[in-house]
Tab-separated table of C-alpha atoms and ligand atoms in Angstrom:
chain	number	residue	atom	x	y	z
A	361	UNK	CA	-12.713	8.488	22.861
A	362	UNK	CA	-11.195	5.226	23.564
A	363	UNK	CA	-12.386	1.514	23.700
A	364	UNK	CA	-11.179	-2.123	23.297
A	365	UNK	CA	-13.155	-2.850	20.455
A	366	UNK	CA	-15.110	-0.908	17.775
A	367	UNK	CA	-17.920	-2.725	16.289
A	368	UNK	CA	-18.906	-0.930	12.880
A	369	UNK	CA	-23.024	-2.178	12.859
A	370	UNK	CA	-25.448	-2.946	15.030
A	371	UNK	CA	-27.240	-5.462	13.520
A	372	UNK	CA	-27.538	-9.364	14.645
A	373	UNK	CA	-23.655	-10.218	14.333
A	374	UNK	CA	-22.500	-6.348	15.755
A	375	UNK	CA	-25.294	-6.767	18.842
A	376	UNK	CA	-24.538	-10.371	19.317
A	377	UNK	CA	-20.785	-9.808	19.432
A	378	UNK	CA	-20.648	-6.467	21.537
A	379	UNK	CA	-22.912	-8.378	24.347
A	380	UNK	CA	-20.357	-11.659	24.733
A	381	UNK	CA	-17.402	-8.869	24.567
A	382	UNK	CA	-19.434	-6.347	27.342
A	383	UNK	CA	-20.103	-10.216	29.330
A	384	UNK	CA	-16.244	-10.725	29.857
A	385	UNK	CA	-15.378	-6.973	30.575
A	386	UNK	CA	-14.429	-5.954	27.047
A	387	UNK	CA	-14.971	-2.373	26.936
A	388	UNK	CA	-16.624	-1.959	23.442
A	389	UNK	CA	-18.696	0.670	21.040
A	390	UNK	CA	-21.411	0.030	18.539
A	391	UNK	CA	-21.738	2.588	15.802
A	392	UNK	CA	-24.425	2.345	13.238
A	393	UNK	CA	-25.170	4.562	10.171
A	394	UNK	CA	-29.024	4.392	11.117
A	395	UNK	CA	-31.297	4.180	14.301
A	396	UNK	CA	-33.071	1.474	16.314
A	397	UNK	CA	-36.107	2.155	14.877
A	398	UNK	CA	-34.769	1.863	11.200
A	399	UNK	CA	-33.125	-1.376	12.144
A	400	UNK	CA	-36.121	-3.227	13.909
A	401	UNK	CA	-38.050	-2.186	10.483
A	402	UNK	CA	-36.169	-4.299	8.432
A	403	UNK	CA	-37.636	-8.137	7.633
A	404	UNK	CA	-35.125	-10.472	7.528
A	405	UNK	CA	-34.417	-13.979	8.625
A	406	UNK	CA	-36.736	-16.689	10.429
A	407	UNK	CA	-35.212	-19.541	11.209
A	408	UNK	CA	-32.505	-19.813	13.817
A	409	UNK	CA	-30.009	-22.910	14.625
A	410	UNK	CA	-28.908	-24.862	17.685
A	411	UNK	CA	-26.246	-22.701	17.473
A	412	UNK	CA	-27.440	-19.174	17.100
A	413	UNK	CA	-30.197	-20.019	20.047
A	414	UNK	CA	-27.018	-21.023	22.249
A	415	UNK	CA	-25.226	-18.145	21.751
A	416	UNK	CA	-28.604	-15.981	22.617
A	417	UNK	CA	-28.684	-18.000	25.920
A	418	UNK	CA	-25.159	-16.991	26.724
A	419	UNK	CA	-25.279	-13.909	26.373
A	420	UNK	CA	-28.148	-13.921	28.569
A	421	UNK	CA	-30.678	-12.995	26.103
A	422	UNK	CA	-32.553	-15.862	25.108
A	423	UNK	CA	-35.643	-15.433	27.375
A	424	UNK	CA	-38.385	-14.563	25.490
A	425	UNK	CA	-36.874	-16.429	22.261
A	426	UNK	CA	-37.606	-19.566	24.370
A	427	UNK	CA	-41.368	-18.073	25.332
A	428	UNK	CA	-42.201	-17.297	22.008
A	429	UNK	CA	-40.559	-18.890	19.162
A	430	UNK	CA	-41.552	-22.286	17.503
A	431	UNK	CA	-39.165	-24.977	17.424
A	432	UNK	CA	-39.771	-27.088	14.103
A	433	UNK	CA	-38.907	-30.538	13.933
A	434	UNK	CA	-39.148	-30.522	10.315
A	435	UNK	CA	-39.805	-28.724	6.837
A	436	UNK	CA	-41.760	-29.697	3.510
A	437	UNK	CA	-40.886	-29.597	0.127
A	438	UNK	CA	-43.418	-29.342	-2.578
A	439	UNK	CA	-43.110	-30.446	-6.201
A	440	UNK	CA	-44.784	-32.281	-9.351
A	441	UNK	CA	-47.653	-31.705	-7.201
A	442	UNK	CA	-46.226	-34.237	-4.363
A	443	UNK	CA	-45.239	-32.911	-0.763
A	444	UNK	CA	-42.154	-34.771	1.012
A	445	UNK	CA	-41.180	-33.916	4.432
A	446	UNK	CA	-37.799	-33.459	5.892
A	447	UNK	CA	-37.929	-34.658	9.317
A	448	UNK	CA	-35.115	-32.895	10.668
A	449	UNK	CA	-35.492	-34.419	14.196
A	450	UNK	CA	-35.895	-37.544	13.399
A	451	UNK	CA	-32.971	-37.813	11.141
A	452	UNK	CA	-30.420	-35.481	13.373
A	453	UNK	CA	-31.978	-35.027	16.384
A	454	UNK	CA	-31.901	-31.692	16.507
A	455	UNK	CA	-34.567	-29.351	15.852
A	456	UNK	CA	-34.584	-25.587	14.396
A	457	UNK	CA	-36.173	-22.649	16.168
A	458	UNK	CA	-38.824	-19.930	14.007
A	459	UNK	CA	-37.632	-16.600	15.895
A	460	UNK	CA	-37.881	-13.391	13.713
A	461	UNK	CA	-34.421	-11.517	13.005
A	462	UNK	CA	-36.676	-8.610	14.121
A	463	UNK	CA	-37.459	-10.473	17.444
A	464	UNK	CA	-34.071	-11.751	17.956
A	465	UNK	CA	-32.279	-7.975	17.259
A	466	UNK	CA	-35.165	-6.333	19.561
A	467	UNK	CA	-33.564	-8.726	22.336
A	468	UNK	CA	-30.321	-7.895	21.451
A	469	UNK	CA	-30.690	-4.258	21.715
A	470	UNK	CA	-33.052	-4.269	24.680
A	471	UNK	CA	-29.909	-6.573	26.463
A	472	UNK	CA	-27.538	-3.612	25.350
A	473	UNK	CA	-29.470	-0.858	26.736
A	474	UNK	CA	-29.945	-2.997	30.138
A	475	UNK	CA	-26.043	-3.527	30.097
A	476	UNK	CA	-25.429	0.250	29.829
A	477	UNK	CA	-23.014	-0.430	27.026
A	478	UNK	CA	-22.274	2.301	24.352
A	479	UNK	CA	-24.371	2.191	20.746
A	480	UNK	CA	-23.931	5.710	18.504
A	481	UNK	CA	-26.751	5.253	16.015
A	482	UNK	CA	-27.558	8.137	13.358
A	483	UNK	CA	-23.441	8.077	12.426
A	484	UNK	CA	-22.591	9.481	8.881
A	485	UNK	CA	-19.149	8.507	7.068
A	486	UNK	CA	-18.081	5.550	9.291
A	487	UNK	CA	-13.960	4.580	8.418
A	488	UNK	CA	-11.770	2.251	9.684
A	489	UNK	CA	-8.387	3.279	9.860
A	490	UNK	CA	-4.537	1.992	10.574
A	491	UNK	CA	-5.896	-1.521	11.007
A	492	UNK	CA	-2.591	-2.304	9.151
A	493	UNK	CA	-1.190	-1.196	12.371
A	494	UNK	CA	-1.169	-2.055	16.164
A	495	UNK	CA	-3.506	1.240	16.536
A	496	UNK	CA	-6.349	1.305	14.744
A	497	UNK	CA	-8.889	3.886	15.074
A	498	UNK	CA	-12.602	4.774	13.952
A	499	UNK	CA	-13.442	8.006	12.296
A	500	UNK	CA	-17.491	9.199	12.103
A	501	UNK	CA	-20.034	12.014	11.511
A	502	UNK	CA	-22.339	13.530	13.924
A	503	UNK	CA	-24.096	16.806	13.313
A	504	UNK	CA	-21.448	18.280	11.448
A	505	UNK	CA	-18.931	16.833	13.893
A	506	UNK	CA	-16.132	14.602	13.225
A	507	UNK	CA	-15.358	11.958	15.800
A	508	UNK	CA	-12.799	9.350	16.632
A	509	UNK	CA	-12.382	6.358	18.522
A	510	UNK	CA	-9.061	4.830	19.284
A	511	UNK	CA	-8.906	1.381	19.577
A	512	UNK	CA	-7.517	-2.182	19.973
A	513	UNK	CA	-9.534	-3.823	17.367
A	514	UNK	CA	-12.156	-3.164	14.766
A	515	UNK	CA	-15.223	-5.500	14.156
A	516	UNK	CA	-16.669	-4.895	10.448
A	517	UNK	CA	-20.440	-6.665	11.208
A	518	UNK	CA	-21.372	-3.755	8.666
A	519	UNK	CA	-23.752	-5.373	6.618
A	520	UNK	CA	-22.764	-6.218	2.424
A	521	UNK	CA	-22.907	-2.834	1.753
A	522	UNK	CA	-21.013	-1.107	4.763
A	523	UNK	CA	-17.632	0.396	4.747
A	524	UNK	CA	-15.232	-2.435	6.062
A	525	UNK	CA	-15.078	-4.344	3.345
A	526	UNK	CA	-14.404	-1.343	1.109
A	527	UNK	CA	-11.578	-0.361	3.134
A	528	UNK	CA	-9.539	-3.614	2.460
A	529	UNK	CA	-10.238	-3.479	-1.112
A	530	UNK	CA	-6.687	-3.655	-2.696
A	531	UNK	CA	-5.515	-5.274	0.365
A	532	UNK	CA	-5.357	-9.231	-0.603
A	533	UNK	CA	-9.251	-9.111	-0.794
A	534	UNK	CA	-10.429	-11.720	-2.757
A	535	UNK	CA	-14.385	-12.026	-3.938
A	536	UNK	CA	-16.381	-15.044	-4.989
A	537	UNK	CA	-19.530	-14.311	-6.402
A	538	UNK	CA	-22.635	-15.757	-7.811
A	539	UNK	CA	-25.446	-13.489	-8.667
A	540	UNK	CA	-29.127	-15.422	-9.262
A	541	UNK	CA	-31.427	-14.245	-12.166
A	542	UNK	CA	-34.467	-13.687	-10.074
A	543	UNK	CA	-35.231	-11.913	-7.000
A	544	UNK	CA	-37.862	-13.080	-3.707
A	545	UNK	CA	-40.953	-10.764	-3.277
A	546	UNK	CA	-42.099	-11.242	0.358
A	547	UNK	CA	-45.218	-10.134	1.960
A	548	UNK	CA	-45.459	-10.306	5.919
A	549	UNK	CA	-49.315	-10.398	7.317
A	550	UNK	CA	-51.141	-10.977	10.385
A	551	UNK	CA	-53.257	-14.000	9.172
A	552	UNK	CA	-52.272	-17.695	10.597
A	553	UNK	CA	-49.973	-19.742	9.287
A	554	UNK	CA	-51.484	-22.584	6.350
A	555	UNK	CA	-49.193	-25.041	8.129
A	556	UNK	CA	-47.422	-25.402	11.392
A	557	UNK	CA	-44.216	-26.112	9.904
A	558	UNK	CA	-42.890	-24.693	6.704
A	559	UNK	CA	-43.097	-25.336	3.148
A	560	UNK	CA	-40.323	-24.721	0.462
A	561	UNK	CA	-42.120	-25.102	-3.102
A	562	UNK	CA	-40.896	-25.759	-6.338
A	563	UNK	CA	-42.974	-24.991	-8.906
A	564	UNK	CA	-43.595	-24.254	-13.031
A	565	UNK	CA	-44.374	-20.861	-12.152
A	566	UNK	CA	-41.512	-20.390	-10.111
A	567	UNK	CA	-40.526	-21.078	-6.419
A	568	UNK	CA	-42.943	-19.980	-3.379
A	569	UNK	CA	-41.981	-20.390	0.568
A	570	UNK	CA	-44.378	-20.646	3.196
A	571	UNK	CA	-42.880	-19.565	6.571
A	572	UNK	CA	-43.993	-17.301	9.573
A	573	UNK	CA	-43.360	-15.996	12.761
A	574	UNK	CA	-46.270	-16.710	15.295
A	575	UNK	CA	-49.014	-18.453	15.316
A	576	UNK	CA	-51.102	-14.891	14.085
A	577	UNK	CA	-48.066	-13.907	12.218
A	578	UNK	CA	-47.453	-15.302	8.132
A	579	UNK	CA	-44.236	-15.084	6.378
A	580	UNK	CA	-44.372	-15.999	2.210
A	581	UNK	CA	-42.352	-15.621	-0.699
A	582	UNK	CA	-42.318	-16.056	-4.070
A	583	UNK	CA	-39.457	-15.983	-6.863
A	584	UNK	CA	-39.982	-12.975	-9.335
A	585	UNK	CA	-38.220	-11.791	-12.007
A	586	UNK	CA	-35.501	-8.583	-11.116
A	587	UNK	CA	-37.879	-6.579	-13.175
A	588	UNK	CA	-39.985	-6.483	-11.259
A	589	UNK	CA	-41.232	-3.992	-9.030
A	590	UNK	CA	-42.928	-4.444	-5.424
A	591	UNK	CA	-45.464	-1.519	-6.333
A	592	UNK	CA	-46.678	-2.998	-9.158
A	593	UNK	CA	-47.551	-6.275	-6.805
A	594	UNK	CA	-50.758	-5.849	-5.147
A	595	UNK	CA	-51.684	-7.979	-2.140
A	596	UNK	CA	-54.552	-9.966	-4.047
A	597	UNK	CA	-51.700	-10.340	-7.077
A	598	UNK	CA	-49.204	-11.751	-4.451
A	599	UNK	CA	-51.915	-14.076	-2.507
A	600	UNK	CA	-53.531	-15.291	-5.982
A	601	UNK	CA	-49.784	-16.098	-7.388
A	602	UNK	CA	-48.646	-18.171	-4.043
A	603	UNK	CA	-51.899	-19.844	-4.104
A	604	UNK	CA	-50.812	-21.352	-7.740
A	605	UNK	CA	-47.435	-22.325	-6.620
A	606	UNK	CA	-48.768	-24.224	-3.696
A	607	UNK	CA	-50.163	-27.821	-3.230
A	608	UNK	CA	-53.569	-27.329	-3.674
A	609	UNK	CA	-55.285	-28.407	-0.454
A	610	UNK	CA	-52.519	-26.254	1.084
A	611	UNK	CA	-54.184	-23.192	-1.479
A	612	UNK	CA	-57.499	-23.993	-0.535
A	613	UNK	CA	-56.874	-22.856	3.867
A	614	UNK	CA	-54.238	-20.217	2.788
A	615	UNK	CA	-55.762	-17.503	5.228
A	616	UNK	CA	-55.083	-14.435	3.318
A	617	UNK	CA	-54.969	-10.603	4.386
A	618	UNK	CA	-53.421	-6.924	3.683
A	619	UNK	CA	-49.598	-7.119	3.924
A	620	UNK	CA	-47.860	-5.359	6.541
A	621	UNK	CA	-44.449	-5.338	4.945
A	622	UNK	CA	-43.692	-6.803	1.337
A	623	UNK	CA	-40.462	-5.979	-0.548
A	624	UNK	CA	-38.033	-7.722	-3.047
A	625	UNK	CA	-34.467	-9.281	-2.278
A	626	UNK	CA	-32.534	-10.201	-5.001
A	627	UNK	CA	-30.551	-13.689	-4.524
A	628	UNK	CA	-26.668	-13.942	-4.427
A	629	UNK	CA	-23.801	-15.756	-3.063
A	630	UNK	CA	-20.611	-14.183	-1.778
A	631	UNK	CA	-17.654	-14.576	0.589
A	632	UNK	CA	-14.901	-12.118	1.035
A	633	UNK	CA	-11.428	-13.762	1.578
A	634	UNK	CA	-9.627	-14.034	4.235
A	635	UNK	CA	-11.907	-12.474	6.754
A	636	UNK	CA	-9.338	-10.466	8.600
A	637	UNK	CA	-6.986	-7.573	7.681
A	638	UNK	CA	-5.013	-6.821	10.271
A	639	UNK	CA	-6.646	-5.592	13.284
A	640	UNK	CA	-10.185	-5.631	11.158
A	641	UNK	CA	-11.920	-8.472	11.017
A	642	UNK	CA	-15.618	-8.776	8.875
A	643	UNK	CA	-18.083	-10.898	10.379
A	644	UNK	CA	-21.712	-12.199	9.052
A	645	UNK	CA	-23.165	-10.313	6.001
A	646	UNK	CA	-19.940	-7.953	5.673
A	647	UNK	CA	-18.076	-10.779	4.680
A	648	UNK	CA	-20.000	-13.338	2.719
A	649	UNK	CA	-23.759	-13.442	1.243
A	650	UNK	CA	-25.937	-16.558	0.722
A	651	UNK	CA	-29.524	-16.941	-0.894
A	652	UNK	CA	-32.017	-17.250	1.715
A	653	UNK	CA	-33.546	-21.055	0.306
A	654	UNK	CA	-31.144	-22.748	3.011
A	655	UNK	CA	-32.103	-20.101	5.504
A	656	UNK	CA	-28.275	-19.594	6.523
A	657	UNK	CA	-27.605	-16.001	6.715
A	658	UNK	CA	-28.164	-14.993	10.478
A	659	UNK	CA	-26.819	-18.527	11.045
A	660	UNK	CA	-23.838	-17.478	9.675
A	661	UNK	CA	-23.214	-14.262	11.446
A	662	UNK	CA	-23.926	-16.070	14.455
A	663	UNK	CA	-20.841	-18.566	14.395
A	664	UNK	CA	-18.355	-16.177	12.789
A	665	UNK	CA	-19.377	-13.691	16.291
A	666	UNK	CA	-18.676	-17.489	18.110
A	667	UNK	CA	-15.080	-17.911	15.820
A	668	UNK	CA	-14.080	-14.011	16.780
A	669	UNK	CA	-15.414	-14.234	20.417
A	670	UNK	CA	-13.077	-16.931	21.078
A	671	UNK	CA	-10.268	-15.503	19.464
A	672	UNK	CA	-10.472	-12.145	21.213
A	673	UNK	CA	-11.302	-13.730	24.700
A	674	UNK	CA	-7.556	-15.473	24.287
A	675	UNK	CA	-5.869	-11.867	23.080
A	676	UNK	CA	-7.537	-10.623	26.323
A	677	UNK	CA	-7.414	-13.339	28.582
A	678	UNK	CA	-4.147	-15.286	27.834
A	679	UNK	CA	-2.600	-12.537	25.874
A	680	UNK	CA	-2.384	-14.984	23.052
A	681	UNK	CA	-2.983	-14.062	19.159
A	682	UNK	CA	-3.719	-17.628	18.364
A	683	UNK	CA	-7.201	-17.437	18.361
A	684	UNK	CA	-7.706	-14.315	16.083
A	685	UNK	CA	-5.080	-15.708	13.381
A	686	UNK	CA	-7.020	-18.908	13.668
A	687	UNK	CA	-10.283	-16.694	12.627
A	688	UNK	CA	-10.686	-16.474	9.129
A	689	UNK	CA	-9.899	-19.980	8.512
A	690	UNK	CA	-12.172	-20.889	11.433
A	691	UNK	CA	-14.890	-19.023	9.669
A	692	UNK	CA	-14.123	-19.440	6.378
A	693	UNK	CA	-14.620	-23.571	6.555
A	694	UNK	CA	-18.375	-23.348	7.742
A	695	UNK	CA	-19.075	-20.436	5.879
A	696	UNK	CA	-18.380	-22.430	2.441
A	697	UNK	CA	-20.282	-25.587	3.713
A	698	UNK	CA	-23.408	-23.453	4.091
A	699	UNK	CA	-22.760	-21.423	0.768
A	700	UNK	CA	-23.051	-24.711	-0.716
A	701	UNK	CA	-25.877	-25.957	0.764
A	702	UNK	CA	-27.602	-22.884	0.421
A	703	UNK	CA	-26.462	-22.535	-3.435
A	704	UNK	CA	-27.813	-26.048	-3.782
A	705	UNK	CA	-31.469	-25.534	-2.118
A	706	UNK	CA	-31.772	-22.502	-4.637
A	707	UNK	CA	-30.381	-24.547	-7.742
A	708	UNK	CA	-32.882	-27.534	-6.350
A	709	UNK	CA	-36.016	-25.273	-5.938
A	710	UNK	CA	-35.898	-22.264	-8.090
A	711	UNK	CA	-36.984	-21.674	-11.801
A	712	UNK	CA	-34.202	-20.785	-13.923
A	713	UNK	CA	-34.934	-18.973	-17.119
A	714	UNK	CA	-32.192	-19.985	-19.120
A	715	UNK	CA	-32.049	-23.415	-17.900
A	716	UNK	CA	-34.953	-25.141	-20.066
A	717	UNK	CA	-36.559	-28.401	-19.851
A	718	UNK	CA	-33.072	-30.438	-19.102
A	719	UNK	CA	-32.525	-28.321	-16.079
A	720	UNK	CA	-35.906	-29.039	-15.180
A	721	UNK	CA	-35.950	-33.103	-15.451
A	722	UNK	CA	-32.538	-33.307	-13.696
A	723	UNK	CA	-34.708	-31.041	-10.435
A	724	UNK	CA	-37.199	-33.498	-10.942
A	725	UNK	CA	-34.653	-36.305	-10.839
A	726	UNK	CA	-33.099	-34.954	-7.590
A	727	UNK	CA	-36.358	-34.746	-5.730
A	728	UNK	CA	-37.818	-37.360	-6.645
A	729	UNK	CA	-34.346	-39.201	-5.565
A	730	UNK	CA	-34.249	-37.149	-2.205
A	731	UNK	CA	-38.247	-38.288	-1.653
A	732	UNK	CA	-37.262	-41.763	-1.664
A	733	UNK	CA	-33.432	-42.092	-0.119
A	734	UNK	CA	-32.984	-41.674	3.730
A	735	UNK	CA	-29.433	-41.138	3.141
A	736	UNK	CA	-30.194	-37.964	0.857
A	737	UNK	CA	-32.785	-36.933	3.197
A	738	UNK	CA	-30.337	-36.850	6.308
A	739	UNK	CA	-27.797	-34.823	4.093
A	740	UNK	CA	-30.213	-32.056	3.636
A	741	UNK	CA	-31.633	-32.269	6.972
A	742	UNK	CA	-28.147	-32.280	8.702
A	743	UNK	CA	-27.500	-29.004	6.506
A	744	UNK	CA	-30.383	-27.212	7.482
A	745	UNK	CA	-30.190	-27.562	11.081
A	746	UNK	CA	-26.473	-26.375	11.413
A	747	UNK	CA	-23.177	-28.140	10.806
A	748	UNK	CA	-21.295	-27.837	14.658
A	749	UNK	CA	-19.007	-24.937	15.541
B	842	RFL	P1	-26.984	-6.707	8.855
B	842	RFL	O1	-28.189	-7.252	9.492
B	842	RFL	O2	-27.072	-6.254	7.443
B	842	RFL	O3	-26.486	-5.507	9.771
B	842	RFL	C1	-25.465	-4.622	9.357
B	842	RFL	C2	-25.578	-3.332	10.117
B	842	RFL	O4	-24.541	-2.470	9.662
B	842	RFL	C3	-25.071	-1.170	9.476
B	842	RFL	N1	-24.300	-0.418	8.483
B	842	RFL	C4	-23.496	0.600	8.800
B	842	RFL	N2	-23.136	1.120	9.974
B	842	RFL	C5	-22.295	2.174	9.957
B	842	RFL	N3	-21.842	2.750	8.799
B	842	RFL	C6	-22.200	2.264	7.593
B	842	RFL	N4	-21.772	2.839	6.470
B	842	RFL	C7	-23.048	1.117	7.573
B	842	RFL	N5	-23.587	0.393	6.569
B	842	RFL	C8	-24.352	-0.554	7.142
B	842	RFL	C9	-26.500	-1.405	9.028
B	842	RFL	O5	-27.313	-0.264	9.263
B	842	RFL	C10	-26.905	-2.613	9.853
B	842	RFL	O6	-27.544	-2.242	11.050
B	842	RFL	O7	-25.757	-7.742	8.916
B	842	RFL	P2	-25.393	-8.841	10.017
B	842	RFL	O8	-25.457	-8.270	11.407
B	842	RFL	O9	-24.129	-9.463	9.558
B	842	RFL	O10	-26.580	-9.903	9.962
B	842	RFL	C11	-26.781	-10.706	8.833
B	842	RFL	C12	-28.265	-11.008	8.648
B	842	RFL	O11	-28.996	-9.803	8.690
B	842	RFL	C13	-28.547	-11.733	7.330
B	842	RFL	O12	-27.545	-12.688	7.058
B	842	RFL	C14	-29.908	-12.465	7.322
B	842	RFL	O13	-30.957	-11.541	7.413
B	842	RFL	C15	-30.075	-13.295	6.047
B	842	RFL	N6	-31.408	-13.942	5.945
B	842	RFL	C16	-31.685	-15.111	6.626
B	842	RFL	N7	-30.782	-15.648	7.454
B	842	RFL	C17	-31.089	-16.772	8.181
B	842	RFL	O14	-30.230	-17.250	8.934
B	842	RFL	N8	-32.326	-17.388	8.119
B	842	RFL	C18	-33.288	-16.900	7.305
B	842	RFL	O15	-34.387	-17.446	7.321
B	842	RFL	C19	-32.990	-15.741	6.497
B	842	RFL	N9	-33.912	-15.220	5.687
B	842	RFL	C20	-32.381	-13.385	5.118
B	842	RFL	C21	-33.639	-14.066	5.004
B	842	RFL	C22	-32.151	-12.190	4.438
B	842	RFL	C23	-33.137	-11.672	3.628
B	842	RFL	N10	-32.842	-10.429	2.983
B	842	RFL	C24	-33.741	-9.395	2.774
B	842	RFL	C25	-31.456	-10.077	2.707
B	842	RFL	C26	-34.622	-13.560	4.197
B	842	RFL	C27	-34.376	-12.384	3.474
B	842	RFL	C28	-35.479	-11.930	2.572
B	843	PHB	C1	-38.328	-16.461	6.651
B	843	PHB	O1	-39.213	-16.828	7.435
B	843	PHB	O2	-38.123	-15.259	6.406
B	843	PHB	C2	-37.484	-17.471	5.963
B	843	PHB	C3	-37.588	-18.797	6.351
B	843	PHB	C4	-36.822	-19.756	5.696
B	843	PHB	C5	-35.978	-19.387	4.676
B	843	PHB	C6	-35.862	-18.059	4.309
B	843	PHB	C7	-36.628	-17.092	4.955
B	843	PHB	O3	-35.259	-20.330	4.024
C-alpha cells in the first residue's frame, strides 16, 4: 500500500488532521490500535476554543457542534467560601464553546466515513520506520498479517502512550515533565447541570469542577488521592464529597443521579522536544501533556493539526519545506504558553499535600488578588479562551 501521509491515531488531532489533508487532495491513512466504538467510549475534554471550533468549520464538520454545544461567556471560581466570576467575554471578547471530545470525534469520524477516506482500526504493533529518510514507511498487524504502507510522511497523533514517540527515543528527544500528587475522579450523569456555566472550586478538602455537556447531561470532578481506586467510589460517596467542596447554595440544587461513566486521571505536564524527527512529526497528546484545570488538551492538538496543516499544504502545494521545518517551533511556542497556564490553574486550585498552610495563604493571596484586579482577571481569561494561532 501506498499514501501521502500516514496518520498513526485516530483520535481528535489524527481525525482532525486526515480531514484538512483528504480537503486539499492529500491522499492519507488513519490507523488506530482500537475501534470506533472503543474510541467514542472514552470521556475526555469539554471545552473547545475559537480556534478548535474554526478548524471544525473548515473542515466542514462543525454542523451539529454549532446546533448543540453551549457557548460560555464565562467561568466561576469558588474559594474561602466566595464565588468570583471570570467573564471571559467581557474581558476578551471571545467566548468558549462546551462540545464533548466524544461529540466532537463522533463528527470527525462520521465526516471521514462520508469522505470515503481510509481508517484501519483493530491494528496491532503499529511502527514507524526510515523517517530518518526521504521514505518512510508504516509497518502493522492484522489477523496474523503483517502490513505496510509506504509513504511521504508520518503523523504521530498517537496519543501519550502510542508508538511515535518511542520510536525517536535516542534521537535528540528531549522530555520535560511534571507529575501532580493527586489524580481527578470524574463521574458523567444524565441529571442537569447546577449552573449554566461552569465552576472550578478550590477547596480544604481538595479541588471539585462542575462542568457538563447538555443541558440533561452533568460533567464533575473531584481531586483524589492516586490511591485511590474508582471502585471503591460509590455514586452517593462521589455526589456527597462534591457537595462539600461546593458553595453551598450551589450544594443545596446539585441534581444528583447514577453515573454513567466515572474513572480517575492522574494529572501531569509534558512536552516532547522538538516535535519533528525527520519525516515524523507528533502532534497533540503524543507530544506534550497538560493537567486538565486550564482545559487545554484538545485545544492543543487542535493548533499543532493547524501548525502541520500549513506546513504540509506548502510541501504539496509550493513544493516548499519551509513550513514543516517551521513546525516544531511553531508548535512548540503555544504549546508552552498553555502548559503554563494550565500548570498555574492546577497550582492555583488544587490541594497539595506536602505544601502546608504557607502554600495555602499564598492560594488565598492569589485569589483573593485575582477577585479584585481586572488586569489579573483579563490574564486568566485571555488564557482560557485561546492565545491566537
Ligand atoms: P488521543 O485522544 O489520546 O488519541 C490518540 C489515538 O491514538 C491511538 N493509539 C494508537 N494507534 C495505533 N497504535 C498504537 N500503538 C496506539 N496507541 C494509541 C489511540 O487509540 C487514540 O485513538 O490523542 P489526541 O488525538 O492527540 O487528542 C488529545 C486529547 O484527547 C486530549 O488532549 C484531551 O482529552 C485532554 N483533555 C481536555 N482537553 C481540552 O482541551 N479541554 C478539556 O476540557 C479537557 N478535559 C482532558 C480533559 C483529558 C482528560 N483525560 C482523561 C486525559 C479531561 C480529562 C479527564
Ligand atoms: C470537562 O467538562 O470534562 C472539563 C471541563 C473543563 C476542564 C476540564 C474538563 O478544565
Amino acid at each position: 500500500m501506498r499514501t501521502q501521509v500516514v496518520i498513526i491515531g485516530s483520535g481528535p488531532s489524527g481525525l482532525m488532521l486526515g480531514a484538512l489533508l483528504s480537503k486539499s487532495g492529500i491522499d492519507n491513512i488513519i490507523i488506530d490500535r482500537v475501534d470506533r466504538d472503543y474510541i467514542l467510549g472514552r470521556i475526555r475534554a469539554g471545552v473547545l476554543e475559537v480556534g478548535a471550533i474554526g478548524l471544525m468549520d473548515r473542515i466542514g464538520a462543525g454542523e451539529r457542534m454549532h446546533r448543540e454545544g453551549l457557548l460560555h461567556d464565562g467561568f466561576s471560581l469558588s474559594f474561602s467560601g466566595r464565588r468570583h466570576r471570570i467573564a471571559l467575554k467581557e474581558l476578551t471578547g471571545t467566548s468558549v464553546m462546551v462540545y464533548g471530545q466524544t461529540e466532537l470525534t463522533r463528527d470527525l469520524m462520521d465526516h471521514r466515513e462520508q469522505s470515503g477516506a481510509k481508517t484501519i482500526y483493530n491494528a496491532g504493533n503499529v511502527t514507524p520506520h526510515e523517517f530518518d529518510g526521504e521514505k518512510p514507511y508504516v509497518t502493522y498487524e492484522r489477523d496474523g498479517v503483517t502490513h505496510r504502507i509506504d509513504c511521504d510522511f508520518i503523523a504521530g497523533c498517537d496519543g501519550y502512550h502510542g508508538p511515535s514517540r518511542s520510536a525517536v527515543q535516542g534521537k535528540g528527544l528531549q522530555t520535560y515533565e511534571k507529575v501532580y500528587p493527586f489524580g481527578w475522579l470524574g463521574v458523567l450523569a444524565d441529571v442537569p447541570p447546577v449552573h449554566h456555566e461552569l465552576i472550578y472550586a478550590n477547596h480544604a478538602r481538595g479541588f471539585a469542577l462542575c462542568s457538563q455537556r447538555s443541558p440533561t447531561r452533568s460533567r464533575y470532578y473531584v481531586q483524589v488521592p492516586l490511591t485511590d481506586k474508582v471502585e471503591e467510589w460509590s455514586d452517593d460517596a462521589f455526589w456527597d464529597e462534591i457537595r462539600r467542596r461546593v458553595p453551598e447554595d450551589v450544594a443545596q440544587s446539585m441534581v444528583t443521579g447514577p453515573s454513567i461513566e466515572k474513572s480517575i486521571a492522574p494529572l501531569r505536564s509534558f512536552v516532547a522536544e522538538p516535535l519533528r524527527f525527520g519525516r515524523l512529526f507528533l502532534v497533540g497528546d503524543a507530544g506534550h501533556i497538560v493537567p486538565p484545570t486550564g482545559a487545554k488538551g484538545l485545544n492543543l492538538a487542535a493548533s499543532d493539526v493547524h501548525y502541520l496543516f500549513a506546513g504540509l499544504e506548502e510541501f504539496y502545494g509550493e513544493k516548499s519545506k519551509a513550513g514543516i521545518d517551521a513546525y516544531s517551533a511553531r508548535a512548540l511556542r503555544r504549546i508552552w504558553k498553555a502548559e503554563r497556564f494550565s500548570w498555574s490553574m492546577t497550582m492555583l486550585m488544587h490541594r497539595f499535600p506536602d505544601d502546608g498552610e504557607f502554600g495555602q495563604k499564598v492560594q488565598e493571596a492569589e485569589l483573593d488578588y485575582l477577585a479584585s484586579s481586572v488586569p489579573a482577571q483579563t490574564a486568566m481569561a485571555e488564557n482560557y479562551v485561546g492565545l491566537p494561532y
